[in-house]
Short mmCIF file of C-alpha atoms in Angstrom, two decimals:
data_model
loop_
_atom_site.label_atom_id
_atom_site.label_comp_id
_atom_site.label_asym_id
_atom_site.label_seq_id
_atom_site.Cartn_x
_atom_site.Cartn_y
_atom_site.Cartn_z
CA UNK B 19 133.69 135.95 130.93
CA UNK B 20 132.30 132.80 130.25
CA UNK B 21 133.31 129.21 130.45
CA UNK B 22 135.91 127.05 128.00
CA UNK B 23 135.24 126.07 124.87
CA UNK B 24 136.51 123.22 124.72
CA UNK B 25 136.85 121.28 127.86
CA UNK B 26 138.36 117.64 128.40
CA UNK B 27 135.60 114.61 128.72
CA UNK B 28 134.23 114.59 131.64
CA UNK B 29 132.99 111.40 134.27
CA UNK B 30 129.08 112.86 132.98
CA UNK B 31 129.69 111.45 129.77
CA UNK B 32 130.53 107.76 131.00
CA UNK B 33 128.58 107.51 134.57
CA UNK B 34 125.54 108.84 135.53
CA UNK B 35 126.07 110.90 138.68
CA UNK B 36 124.57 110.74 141.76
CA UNK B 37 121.27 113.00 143.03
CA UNK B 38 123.49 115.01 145.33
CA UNK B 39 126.18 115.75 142.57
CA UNK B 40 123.84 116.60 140.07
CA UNK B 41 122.05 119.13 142.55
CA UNK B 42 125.82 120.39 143.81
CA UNK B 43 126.50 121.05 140.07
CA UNK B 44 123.21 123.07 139.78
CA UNK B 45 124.41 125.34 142.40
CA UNK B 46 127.48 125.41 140.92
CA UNK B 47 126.50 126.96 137.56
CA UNK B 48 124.04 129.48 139.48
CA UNK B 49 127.11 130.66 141.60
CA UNK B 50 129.17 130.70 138.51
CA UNK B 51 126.44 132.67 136.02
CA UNK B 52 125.83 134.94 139.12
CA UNK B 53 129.42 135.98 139.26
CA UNK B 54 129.19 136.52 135.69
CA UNK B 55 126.78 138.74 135.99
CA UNK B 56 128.16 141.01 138.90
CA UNK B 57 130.86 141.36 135.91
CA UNK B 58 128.63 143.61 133.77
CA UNK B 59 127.41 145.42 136.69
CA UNK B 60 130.64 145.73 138.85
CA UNK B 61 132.20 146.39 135.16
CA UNK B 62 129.71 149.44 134.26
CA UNK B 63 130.96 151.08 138.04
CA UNK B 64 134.51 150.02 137.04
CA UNK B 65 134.70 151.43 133.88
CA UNK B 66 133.76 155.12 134.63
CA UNK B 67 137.48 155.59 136.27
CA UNK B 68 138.90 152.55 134.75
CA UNK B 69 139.37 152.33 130.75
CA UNK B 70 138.28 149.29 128.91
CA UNK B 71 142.56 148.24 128.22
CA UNK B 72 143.49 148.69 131.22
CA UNK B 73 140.89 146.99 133.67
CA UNK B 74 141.37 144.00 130.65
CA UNK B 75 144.96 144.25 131.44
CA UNK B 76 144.51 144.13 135.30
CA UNK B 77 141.48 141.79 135.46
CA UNK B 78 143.83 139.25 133.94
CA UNK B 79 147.20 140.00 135.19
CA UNK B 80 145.14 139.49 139.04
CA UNK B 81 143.60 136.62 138.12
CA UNK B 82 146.75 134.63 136.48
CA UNK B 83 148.60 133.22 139.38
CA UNK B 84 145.09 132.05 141.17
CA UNK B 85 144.06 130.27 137.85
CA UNK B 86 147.50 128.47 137.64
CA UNK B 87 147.60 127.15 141.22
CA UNK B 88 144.10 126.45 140.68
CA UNK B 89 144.84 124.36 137.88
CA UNK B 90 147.98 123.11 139.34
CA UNK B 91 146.03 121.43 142.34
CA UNK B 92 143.03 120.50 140.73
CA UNK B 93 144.30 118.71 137.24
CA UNK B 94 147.81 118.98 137.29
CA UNK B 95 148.30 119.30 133.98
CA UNK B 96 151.74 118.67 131.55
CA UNK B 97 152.10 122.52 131.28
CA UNK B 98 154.67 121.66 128.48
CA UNK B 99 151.74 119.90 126.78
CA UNK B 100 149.69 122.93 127.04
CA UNK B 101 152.75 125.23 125.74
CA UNK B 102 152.87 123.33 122.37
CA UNK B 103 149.13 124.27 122.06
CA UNK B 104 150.74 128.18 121.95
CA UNK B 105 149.06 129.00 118.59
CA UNK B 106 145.40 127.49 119.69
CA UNK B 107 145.49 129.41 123.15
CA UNK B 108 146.52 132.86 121.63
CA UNK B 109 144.11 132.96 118.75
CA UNK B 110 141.60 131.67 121.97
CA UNK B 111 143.32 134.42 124.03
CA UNK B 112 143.00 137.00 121.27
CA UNK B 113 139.15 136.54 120.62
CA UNK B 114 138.37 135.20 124.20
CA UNK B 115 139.91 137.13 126.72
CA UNK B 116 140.95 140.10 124.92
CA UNK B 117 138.39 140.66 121.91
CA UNK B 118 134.87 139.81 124.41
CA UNK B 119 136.78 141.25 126.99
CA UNK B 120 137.40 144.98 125.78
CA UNK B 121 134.37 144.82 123.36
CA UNK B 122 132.31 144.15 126.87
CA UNK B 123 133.63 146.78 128.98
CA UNK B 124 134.10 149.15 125.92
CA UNK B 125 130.17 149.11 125.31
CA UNK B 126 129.49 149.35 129.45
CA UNK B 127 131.28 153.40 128.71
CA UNK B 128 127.86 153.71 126.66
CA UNK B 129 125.06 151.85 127.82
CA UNK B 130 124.01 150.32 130.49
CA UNK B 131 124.80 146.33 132.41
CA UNK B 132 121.44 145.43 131.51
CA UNK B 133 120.82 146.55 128.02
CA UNK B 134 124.65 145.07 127.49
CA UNK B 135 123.83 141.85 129.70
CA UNK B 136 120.51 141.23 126.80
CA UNK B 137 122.63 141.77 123.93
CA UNK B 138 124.72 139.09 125.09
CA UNK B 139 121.68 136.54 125.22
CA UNK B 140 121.71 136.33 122.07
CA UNK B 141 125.21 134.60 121.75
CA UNK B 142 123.97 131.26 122.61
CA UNK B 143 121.87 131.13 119.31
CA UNK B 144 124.44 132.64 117.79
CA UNK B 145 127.10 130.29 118.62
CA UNK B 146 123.83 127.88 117.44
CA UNK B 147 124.15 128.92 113.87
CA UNK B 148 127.94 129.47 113.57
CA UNK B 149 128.24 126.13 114.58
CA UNK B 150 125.83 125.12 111.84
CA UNK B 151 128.06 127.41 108.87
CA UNK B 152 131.73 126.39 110.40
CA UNK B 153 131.44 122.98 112.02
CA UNK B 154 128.91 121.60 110.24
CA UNK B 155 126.60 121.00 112.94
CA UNK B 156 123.00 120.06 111.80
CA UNK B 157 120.63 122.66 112.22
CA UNK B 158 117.36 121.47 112.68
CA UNK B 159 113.96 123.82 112.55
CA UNK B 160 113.83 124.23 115.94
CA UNK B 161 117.07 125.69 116.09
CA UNK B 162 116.03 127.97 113.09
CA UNK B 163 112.98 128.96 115.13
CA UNK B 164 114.63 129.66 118.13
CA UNK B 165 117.51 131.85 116.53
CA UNK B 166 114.79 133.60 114.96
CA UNK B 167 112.87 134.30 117.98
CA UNK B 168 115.90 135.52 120.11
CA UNK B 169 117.01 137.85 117.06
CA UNK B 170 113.59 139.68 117.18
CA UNK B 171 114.10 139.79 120.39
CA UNK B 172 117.51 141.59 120.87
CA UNK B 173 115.44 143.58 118.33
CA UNK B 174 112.93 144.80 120.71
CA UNK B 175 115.55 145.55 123.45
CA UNK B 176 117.49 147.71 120.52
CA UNK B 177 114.77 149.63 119.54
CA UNK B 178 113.52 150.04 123.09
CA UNK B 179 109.76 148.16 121.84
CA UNK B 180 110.06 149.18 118.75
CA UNK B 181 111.86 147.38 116.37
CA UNK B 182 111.19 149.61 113.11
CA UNK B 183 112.94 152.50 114.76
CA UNK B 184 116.00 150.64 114.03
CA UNK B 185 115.67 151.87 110.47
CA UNK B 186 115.79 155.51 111.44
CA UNK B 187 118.24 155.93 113.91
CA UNK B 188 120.07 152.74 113.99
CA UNK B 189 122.25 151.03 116.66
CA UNK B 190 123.81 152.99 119.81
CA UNK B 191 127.56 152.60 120.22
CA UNK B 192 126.84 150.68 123.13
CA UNK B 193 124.59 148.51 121.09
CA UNK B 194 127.41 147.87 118.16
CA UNK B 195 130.03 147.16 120.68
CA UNK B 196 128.05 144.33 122.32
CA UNK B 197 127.83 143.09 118.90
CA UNK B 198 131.44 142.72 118.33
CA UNK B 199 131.88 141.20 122.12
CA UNK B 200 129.22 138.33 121.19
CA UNK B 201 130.81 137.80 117.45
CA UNK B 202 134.24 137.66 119.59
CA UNK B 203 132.82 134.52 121.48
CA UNK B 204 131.10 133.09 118.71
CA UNK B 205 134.71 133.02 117.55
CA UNK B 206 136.28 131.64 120.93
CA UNK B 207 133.68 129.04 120.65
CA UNK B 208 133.80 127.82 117.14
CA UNK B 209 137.22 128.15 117.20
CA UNK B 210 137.76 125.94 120.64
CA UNK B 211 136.06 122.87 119.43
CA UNK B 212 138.53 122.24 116.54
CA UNK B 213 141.20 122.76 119.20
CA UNK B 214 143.65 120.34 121.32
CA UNK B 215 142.15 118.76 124.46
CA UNK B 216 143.46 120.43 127.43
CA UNK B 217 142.62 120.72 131.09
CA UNK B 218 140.34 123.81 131.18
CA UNK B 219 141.51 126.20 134.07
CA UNK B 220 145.35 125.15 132.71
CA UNK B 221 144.29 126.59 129.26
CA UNK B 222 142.18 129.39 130.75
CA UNK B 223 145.42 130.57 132.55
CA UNK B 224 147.53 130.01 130.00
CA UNK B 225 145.10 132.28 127.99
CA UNK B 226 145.27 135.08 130.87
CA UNK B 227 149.08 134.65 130.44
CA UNK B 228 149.03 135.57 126.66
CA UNK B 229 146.39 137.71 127.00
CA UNK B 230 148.49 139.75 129.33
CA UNK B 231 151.83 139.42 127.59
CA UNK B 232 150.29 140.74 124.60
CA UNK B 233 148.74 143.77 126.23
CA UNK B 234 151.00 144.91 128.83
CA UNK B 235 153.00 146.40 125.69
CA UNK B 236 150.39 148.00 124.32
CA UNK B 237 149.14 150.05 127.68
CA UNK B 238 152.33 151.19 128.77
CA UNK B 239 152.88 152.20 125.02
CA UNK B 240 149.77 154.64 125.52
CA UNK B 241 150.73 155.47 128.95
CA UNK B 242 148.95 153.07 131.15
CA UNK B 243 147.70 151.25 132.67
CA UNK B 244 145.29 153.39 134.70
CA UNK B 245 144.98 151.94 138.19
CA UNK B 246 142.30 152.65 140.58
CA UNK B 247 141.95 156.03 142.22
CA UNK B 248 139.46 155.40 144.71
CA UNK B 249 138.95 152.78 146.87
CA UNK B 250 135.47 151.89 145.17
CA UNK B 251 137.27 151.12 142.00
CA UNK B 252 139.86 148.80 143.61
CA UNK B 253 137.22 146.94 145.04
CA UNK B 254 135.69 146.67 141.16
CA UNK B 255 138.68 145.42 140.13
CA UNK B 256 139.42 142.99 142.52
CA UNK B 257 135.55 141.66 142.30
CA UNK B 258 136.42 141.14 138.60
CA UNK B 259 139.80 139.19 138.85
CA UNK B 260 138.66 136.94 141.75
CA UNK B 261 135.09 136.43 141.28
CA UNK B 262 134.25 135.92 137.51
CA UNK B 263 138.02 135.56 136.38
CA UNK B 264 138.79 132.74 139.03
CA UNK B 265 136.21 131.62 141.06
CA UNK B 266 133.17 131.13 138.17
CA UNK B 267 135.67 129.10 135.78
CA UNK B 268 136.11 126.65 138.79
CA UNK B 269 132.40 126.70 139.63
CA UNK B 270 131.23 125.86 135.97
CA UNK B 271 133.98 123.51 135.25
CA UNK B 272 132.99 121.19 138.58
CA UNK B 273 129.62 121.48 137.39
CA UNK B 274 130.66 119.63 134.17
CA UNK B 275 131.50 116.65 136.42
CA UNK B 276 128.30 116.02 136.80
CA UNK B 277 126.20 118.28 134.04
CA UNK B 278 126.06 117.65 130.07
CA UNK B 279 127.71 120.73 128.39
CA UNK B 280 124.47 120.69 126.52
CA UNK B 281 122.32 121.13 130.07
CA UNK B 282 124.65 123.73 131.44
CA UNK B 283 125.06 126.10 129.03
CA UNK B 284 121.39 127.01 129.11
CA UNK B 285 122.29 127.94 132.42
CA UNK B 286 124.37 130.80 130.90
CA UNK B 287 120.34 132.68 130.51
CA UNK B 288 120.24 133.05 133.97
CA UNK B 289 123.87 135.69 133.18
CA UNK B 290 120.63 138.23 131.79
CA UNK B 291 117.91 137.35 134.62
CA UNK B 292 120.17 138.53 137.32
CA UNK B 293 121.81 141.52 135.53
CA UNK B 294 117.81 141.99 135.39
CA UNK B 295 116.78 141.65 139.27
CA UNK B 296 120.17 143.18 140.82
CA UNK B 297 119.42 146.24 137.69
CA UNK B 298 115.72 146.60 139.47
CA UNK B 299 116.62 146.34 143.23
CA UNK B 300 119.45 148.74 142.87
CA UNK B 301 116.56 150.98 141.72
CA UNK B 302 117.92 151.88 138.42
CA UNK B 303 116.03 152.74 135.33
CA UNK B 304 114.30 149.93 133.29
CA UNK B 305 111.64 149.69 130.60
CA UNK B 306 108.86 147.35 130.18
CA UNK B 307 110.27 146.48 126.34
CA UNK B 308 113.89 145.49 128.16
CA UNK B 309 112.09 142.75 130.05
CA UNK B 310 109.94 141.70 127.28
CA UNK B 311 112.72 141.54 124.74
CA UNK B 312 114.96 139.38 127.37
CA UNK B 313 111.98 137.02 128.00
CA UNK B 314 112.36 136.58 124.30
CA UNK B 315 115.67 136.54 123.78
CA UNK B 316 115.98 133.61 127.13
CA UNK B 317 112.88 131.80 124.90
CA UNK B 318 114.56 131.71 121.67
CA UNK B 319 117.92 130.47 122.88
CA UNK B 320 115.91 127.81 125.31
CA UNK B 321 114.47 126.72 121.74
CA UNK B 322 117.42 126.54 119.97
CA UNK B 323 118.73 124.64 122.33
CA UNK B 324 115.91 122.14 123.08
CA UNK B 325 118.44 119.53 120.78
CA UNK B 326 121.09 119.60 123.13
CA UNK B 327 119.10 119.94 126.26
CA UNK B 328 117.39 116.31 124.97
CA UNK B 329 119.91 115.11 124.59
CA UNK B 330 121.99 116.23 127.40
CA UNK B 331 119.52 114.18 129.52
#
């Protein structure tokens, strides 16, 4: 899960920060996109005894009260300002949290963190040219280019180096599923920016809450939630709720202290390079046209980006 859409100005936009916060919020956004990524490989070991609604379900419901002391000592925000915003946070909640969420670990039942983690490079672009159909946004010809590029390269990854095969036997269920997480996001994030300004971890727990209200009905309806049954799948789950649910939201949101939201979400890249390395020192199976396609895919988005990354300086 990545960070809010739509958080509150921060001191980077009205002082220029000092060398040692700059480099403290560079570490901050590599510990946060690294946590990230342990969630597509902790979530491919988590969802082979775990189904995709109920480690949703638990991810959250764990990671709630952290979130909302977090936010509590950190912003302390009017939470009765945040609980008029109930409409904004549960269509968030519904395309953020729940819709990325179960799309995400619903395609790790059929393919694997890697080939999921390259999919989801493409979302930056993405989010590039919804912004551009929904918001308005300009869209310049780099930004063209680069969406182009990274499309022909999730191309490449799809049809495993060849892109024409795509023709004949079309996309895996994996494959589609990672679609639907990274048009779920595209949502989140479109959606965010013409939303209320609220404290970010406040409205990211307030998210978990809905997210788990709405749920928790549904599960026990079908007879769940599953919990763990081994100790190596409690230790999943708790990975997931503390480490991308909690601890990544506060890393990337004191990185925007001191980082442009335009500089730091190229950052998010570095969620496929190391799916990528941890993928090919935990000796599992990888293909030449996997890495080629993600150098693509992290070029085009880079490109569409180049904009924002100017002027995020």
């Amino acid at each position: 899960m990545r960070p809010l859409a739509n958080p509150l100005p921060h001191p980077a936009e009205t002082a220029r920060p000092s060398r040692r916060a700059v480099w403290t919020a560079v570490a901050a956004l590599v510990g946060a996109t690294l946590f990230w990524a342990g969630n597509y490989l902790v979530g491919q070991r988590a969802v082979e005894t775990i189904d995709p609604v109920s480690l949703t379900l638990l991810r959250w419901a764990l990671a709630l009260v952290p979130l909302a002391v977090a936010a509590q000592l950190l912003e302390r925000p009017d939470w009765r300002a945040v609980a008029r915003a109930w409409p904004w946070l549960l269509a968030l909640s519904a395309f953020g949290i729940l819709g990325y969420n179960l799309f995400l670990y619903g395609a790790l039942e059929y393919t694997d963190a890697f080939s999921a983690s390259l999919v989801n490079a493409f979302n930056p672009a993405l989010i590039t040219l919804a912004a551009a159909v929904f918001l308005r946004e300009r869209l310049t010809a780099l930004s063209v280019g680069g969406v182009v590029v990274a499309l022909a390269g999730v191309l490449v990854v799809l049809g495993d180096g060849d892109p024409a095969a795509l023709l004949e036997g079309g996309f895996g269920t994996g494959e589609l599923l990672m679609v639907g997480a990274i048009a779920a996001w595209t949502a989140y994030t479109v959606a965010g920016r013409r939303g209320p300004r609220l404290p970010p971890v406040a409205a990211t727990a307030a998210q978990a809450g809905a997210a788990v209200a709405v749920l928790a009905p549904v599960s026990l309806a079908s007879g769940g939630p599953a919990l763990p049954g081994s100790g190596a799948a409690l230790g999943s789950l708790l990975f997931i709720a503390v480490f991308p649910s909690v601890l990544s939201y506060l890393l990337w949101n004191h990185a925007l202290t001191a980082v442009p939201p335009g500089r730091a979400g190229v950052f998010l890249n570095l969620i496929t390079v190391f799916t990528a390395v941890f993928t090919i020192l935990a000796g599992q199976p990888w293909t030449w046209a996997q890495v080629a396609g993600g150098a693509i895919v992290v070029g085009g988005v880079v490109l569409a980006n180049a904009g924002a990354l100017r002027r995020g300086r």
